[in-house]
Tab-separated table of C-alpha atoms in Angstrom:
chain	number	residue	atom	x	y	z
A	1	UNK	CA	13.766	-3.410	-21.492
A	2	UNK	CA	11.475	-4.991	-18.618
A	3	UNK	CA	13.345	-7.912	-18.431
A	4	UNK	CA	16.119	-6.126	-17.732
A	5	UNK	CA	14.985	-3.935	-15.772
A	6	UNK	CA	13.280	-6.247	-13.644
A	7	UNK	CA	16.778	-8.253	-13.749
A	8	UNK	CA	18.569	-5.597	-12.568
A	9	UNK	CA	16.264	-4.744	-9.578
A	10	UNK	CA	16.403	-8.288	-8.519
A	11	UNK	CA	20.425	-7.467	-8.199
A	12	UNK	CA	19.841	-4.462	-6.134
A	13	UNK	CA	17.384	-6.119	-3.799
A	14	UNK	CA	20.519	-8.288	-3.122
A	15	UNK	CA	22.416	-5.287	-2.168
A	16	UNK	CA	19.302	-4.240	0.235
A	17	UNK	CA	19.002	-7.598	1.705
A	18	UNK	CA	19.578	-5.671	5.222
A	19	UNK	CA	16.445	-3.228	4.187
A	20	UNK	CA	14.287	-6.298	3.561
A	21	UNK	CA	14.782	-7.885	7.088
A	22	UNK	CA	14.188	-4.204	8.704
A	23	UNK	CA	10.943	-3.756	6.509
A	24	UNK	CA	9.873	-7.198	7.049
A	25	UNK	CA	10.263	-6.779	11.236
A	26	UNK	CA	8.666	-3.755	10.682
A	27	UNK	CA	5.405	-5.238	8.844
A	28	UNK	CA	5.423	-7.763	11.281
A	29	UNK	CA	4.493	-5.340	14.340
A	30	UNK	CA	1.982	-3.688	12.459
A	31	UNK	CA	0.388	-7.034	11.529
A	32	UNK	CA	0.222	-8.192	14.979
A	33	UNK	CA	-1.518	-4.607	16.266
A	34	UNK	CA	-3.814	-5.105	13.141
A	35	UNK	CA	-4.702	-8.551	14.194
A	36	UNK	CA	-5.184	-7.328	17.890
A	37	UNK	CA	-7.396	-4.843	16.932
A	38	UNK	CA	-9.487	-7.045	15.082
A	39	UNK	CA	-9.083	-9.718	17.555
A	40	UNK	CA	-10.860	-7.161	19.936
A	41	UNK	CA	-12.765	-4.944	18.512
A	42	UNK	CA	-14.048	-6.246	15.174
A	43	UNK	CA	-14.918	-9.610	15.615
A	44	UNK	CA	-17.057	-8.815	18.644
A	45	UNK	CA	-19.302	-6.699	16.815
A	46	UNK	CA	-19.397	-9.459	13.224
A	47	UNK	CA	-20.525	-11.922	15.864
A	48	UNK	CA	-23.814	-9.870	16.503
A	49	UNK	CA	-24.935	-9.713	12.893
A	50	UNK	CA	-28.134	-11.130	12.035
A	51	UNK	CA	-27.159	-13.180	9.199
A	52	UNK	CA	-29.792	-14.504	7.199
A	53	UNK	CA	-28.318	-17.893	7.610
A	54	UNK	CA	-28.446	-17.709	10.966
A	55	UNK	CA	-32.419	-16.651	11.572
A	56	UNK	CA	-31.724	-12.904	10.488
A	57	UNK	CA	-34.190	-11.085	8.949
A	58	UNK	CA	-33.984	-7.835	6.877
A	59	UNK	CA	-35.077	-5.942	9.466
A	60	UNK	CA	-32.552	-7.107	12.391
A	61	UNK	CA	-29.706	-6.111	9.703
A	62	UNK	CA	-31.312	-2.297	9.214
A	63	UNK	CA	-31.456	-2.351	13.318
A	64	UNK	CA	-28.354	-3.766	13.023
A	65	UNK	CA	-26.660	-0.604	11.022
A	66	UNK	CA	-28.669	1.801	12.542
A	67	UNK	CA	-27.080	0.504	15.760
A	68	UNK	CA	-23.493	0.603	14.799
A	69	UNK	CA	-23.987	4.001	13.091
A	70	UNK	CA	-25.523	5.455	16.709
A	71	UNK	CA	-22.352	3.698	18.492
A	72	UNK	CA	-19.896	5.080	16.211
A	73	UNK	CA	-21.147	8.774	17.514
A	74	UNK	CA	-21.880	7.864	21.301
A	75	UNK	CA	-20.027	4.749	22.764
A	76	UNK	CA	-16.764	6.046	23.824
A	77	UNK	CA	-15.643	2.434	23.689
A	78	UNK	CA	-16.214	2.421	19.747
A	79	UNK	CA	-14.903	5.768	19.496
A	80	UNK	CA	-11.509	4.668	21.764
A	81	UNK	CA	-10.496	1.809	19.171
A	82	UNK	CA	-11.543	4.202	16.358
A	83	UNK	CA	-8.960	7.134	17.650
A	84	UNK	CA	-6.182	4.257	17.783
A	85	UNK	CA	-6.299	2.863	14.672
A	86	UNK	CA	-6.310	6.159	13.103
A	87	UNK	CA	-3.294	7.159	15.409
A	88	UNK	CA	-1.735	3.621	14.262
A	89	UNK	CA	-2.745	4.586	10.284
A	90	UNK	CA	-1.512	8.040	10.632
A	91	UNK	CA	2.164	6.763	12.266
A	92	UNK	CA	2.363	4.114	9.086
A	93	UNK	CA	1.592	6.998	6.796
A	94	UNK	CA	3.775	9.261	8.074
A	95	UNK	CA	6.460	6.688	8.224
A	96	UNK	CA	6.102	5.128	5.028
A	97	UNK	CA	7.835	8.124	2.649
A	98	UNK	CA	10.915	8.314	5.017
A	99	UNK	CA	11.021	4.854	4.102
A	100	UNK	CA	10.615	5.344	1.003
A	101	UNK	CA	13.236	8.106	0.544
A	102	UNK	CA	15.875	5.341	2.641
A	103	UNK	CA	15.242	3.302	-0.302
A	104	UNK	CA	15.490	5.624	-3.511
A	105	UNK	CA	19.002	7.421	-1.483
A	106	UNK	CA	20.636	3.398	-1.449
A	107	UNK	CA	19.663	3.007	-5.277
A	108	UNK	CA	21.300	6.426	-6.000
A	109	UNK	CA	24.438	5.399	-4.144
A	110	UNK	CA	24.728	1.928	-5.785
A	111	UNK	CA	24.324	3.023	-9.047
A	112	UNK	CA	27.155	5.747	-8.210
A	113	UNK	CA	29.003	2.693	-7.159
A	114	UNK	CA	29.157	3.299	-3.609
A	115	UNK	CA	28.894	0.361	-0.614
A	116	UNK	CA	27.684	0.936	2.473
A	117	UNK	CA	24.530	1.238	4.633
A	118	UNK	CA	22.502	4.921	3.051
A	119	UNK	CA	19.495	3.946	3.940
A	120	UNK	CA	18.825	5.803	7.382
A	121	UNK	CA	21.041	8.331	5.968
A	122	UNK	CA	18.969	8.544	3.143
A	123	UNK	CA	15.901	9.044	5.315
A	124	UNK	CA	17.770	12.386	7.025
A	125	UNK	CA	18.249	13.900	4.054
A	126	UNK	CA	15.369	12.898	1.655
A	127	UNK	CA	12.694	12.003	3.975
A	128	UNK	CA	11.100	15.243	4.096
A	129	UNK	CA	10.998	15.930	0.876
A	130	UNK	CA	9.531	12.531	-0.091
A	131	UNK	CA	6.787	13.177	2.654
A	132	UNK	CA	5.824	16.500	1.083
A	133	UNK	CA	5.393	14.205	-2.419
A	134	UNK	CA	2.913	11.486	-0.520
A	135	UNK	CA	0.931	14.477	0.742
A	136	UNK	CA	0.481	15.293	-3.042
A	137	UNK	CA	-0.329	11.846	-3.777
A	138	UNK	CA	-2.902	11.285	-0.262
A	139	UNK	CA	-4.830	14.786	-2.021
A	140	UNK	CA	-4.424	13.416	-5.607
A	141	UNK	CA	-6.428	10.004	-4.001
A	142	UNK	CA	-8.911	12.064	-1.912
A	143	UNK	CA	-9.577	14.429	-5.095
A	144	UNK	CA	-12.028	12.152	-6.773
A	145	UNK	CA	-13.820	11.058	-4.203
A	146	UNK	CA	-15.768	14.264	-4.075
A	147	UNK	CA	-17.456	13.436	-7.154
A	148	UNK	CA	-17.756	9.803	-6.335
A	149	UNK	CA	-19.053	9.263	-3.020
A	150	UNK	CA	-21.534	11.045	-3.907
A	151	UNK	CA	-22.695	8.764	-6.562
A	152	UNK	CA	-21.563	5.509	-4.397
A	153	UNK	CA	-23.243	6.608	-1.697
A	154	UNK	CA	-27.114	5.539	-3.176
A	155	UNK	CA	-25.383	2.047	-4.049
A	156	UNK	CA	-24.022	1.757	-0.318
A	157	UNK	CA	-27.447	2.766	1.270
A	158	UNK	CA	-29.578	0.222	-1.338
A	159	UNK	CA	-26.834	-2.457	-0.296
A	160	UNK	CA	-27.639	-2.779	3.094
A	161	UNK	CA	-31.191	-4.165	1.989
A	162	UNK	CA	-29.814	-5.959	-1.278
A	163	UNK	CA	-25.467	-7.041	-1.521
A	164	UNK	CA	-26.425	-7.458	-4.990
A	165	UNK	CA	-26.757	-3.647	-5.797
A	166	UNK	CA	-23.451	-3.072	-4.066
A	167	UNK	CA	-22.227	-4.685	-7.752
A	168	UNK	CA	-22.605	-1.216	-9.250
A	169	UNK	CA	-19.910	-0.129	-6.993
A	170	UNK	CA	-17.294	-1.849	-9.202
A	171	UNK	CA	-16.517	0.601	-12.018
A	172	UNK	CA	-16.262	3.676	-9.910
A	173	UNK	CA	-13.752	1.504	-7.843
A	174	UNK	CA	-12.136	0.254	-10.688
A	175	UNK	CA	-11.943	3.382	-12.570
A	176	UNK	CA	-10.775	5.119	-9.105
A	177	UNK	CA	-7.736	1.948	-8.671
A	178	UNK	CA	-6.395	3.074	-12.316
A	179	UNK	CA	-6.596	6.701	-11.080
A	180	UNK	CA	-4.327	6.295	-8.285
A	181	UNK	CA	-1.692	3.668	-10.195
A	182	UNK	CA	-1.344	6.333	-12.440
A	183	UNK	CA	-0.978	9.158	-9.586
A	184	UNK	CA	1.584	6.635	-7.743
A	185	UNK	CA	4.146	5.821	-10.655
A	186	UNK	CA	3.811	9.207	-12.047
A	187	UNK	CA	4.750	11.062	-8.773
A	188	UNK	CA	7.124	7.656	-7.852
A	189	UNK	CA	9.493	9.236	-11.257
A	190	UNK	CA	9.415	12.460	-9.906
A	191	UNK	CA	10.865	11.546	-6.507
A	192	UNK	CA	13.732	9.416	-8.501
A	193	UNK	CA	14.239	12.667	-10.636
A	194	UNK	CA	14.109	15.344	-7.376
A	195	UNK	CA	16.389	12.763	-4.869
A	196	UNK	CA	19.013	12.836	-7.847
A	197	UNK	CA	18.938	16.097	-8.899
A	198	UNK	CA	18.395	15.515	-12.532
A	199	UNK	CA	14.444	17.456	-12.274
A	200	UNK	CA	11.460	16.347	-11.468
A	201	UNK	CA	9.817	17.465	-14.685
A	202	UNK	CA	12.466	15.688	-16.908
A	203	UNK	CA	12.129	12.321	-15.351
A	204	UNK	CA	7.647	12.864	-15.248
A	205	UNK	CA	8.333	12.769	-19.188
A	206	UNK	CA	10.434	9.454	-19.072
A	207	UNK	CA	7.641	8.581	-17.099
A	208	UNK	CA	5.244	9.219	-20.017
A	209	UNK	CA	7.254	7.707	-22.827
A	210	UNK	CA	7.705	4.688	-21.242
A	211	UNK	CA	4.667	4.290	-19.495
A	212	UNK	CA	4.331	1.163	-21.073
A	213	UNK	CA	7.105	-0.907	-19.901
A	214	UNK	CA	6.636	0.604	-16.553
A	215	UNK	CA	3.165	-0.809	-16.751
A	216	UNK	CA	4.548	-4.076	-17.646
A	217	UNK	CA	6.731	-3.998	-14.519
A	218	UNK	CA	4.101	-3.462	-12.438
A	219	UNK	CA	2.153	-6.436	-14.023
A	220	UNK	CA	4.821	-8.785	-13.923
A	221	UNK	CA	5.892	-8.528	-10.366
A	222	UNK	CA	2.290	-8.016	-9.432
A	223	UNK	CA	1.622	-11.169	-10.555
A	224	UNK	CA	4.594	-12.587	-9.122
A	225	UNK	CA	3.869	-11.148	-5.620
A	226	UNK	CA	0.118	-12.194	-6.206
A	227	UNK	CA	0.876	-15.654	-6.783
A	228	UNK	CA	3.303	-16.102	-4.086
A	229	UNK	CA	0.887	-14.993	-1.928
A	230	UNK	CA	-1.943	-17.291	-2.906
A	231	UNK	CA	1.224	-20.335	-2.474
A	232	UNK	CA	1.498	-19.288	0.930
A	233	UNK	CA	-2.609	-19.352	1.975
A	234	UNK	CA	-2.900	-22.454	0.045
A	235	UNK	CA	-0.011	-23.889	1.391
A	236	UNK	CA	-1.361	-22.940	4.929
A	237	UNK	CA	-4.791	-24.692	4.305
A	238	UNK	CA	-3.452	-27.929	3.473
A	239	UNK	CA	-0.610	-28.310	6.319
A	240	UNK	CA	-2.559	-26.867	9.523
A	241	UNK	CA	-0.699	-26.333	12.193
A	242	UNK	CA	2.449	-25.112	13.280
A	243	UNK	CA	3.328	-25.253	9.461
A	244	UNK	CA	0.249	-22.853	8.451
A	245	UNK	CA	1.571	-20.406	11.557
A	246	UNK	CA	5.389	-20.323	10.488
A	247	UNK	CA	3.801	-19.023	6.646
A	248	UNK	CA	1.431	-16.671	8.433
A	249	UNK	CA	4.075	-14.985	10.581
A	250	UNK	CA	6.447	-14.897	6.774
A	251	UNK	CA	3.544	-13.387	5.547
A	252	UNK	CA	4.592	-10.148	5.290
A	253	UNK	CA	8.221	-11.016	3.777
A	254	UNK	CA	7.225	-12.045	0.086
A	255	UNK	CA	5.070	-8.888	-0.454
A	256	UNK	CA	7.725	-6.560	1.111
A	257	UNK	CA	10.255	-8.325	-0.875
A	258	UNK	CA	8.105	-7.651	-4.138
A	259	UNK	CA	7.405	-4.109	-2.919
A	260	UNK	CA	11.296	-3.480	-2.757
A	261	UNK	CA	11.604	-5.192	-6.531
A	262	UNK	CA	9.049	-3.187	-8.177
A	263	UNK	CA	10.462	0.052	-6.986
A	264	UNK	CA	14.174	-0.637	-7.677
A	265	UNK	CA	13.073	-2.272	-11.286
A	266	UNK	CA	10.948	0.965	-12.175
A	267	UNK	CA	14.101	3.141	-10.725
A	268	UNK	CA	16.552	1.199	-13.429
A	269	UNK	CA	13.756	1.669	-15.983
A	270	UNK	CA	14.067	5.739	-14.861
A	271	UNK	CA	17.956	5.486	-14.393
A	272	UNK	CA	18.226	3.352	-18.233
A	273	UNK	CA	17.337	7.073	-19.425
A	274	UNK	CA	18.358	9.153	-17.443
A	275	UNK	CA	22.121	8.011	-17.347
A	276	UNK	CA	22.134	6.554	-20.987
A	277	UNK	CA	25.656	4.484	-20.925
């Protein structure tokens, strides 16, 4: 059932080839703001830290954090880049379920057996909807972090002092990643279920009986995505150049492409049930 699933979401990426090239442009402008930002307002402020390999001492890196913490409140030039890239975050959030909904009203139509471009028609009618969904999901993902932070927050003030402590950071993080991969394929069957009008409900139980499998997609084309990815850096380290640019600028394609696979896979996984044949 994964294999085919996953084979038959590798045949309806081929039918959103056009999608792919949109997504991939689109991925590719918000890299290059991403990299601007950092370009100008991270690595300005890295350069000042008082690494211990460079002559630091302890107490330079407390100055160091009580500094940024003071700027982060006063220096309208720290508080300018922070207001953009949460404008920038906010515009990618808000954008990302119409996107979304695009996608799941083209896999509806092909599996109806329809040709044609649906997806910006898709975002019209669906988009909405879909958005209302992620703003479950973003309060879902915020929910546990009431009790966590918290808890985290000790770690995070003991790490400044010692990186080692930050180690007991990992199973809340962990434990909070499983959280939210449940939240997202959970909610991701009851957007396949509401955009084709067979009930939201009905397909969060096919959800549940074949959690596995789904799980299994996920791993699979995780892995696939993962190791593609590691290809490209590796591939960029050992031909420098104007070789190791071309794969950073196709960056984004490979992980968009995977992105695309895994949700069309899990939506024939859904569809396998919900339209027995």
């Amino acid at each position: 059932m994964v294999k085919s699933s996953i084979a038959r979401g590798w045949i309806s990426m081929k039918e959103q080839f056009y999608i792919l090239i949109l997504l991939f442009i689109y991925r590719l402008f918000w890299g290059y703001f991403l990299y601007k930002f950092i370009k100008s307002a991270v690595v300005p402020v890295l350069l000042r830290y008082p690494d211990a390999n460079a002559g630091g001492s302890g107490i330079g890196r407390l100055l160091y954090y009580i500094e940024g913490q003071t700027a982060l409140r006063t220096d309208p030039a720290v508080q300018h880049w922070l207001w953009m890239l949460l404008a920038l975050t906010v515009l990618r959030l808000l954008v990302t379920p119409f996107i979304r909904a695009g996608l799941l009203h083209e896999l509806h139509q092909e599996r109806d057996g329809a040709r044609g471009l649906f997806f910006f028609p898709g975002m019209r009618k669906y988009g909405l909807p879909v958005l209302v969904f992620s703003l479950i999901e973003w309060a879902l993902t915020l929910l546990p972090l009431y009790w966590l932070l918290p808890r985290m927050y000790r770690h995070l003030l003991s790490g400044v002092l010692d990186v080692q402590l930050l180690l007991k950071l990992v199973p809340y993080v962990l434990g909070w990643l499983l959280y939210l991969f449940l939240v997202r394929k959970l909610l991701l069957y009851m957007q396949f279920g509401y955009t084709a009008g067979t009930g939201m409900f009905s397909s969060l139980l096919i959800c549940l009986k074949m959690l596995m499998p789904s799980i299994g997609i996920s791993i699979v084309l995780g892995a696939g995505s993962l190791a593609v990815i590691l290809l490209c850096s590796a591939s960029a380290l050992f031909y420098p150049g104007l070789p190791a640019l071309m794969l950073r600028q196709a960056a984004p394609l490979p992980s968009t492409l995977f992105d695309m696979w895994g949700i069309a896979a899990q939506y024939h996984l859904w569809s396998s049930k919900s339209f027995p044949q």
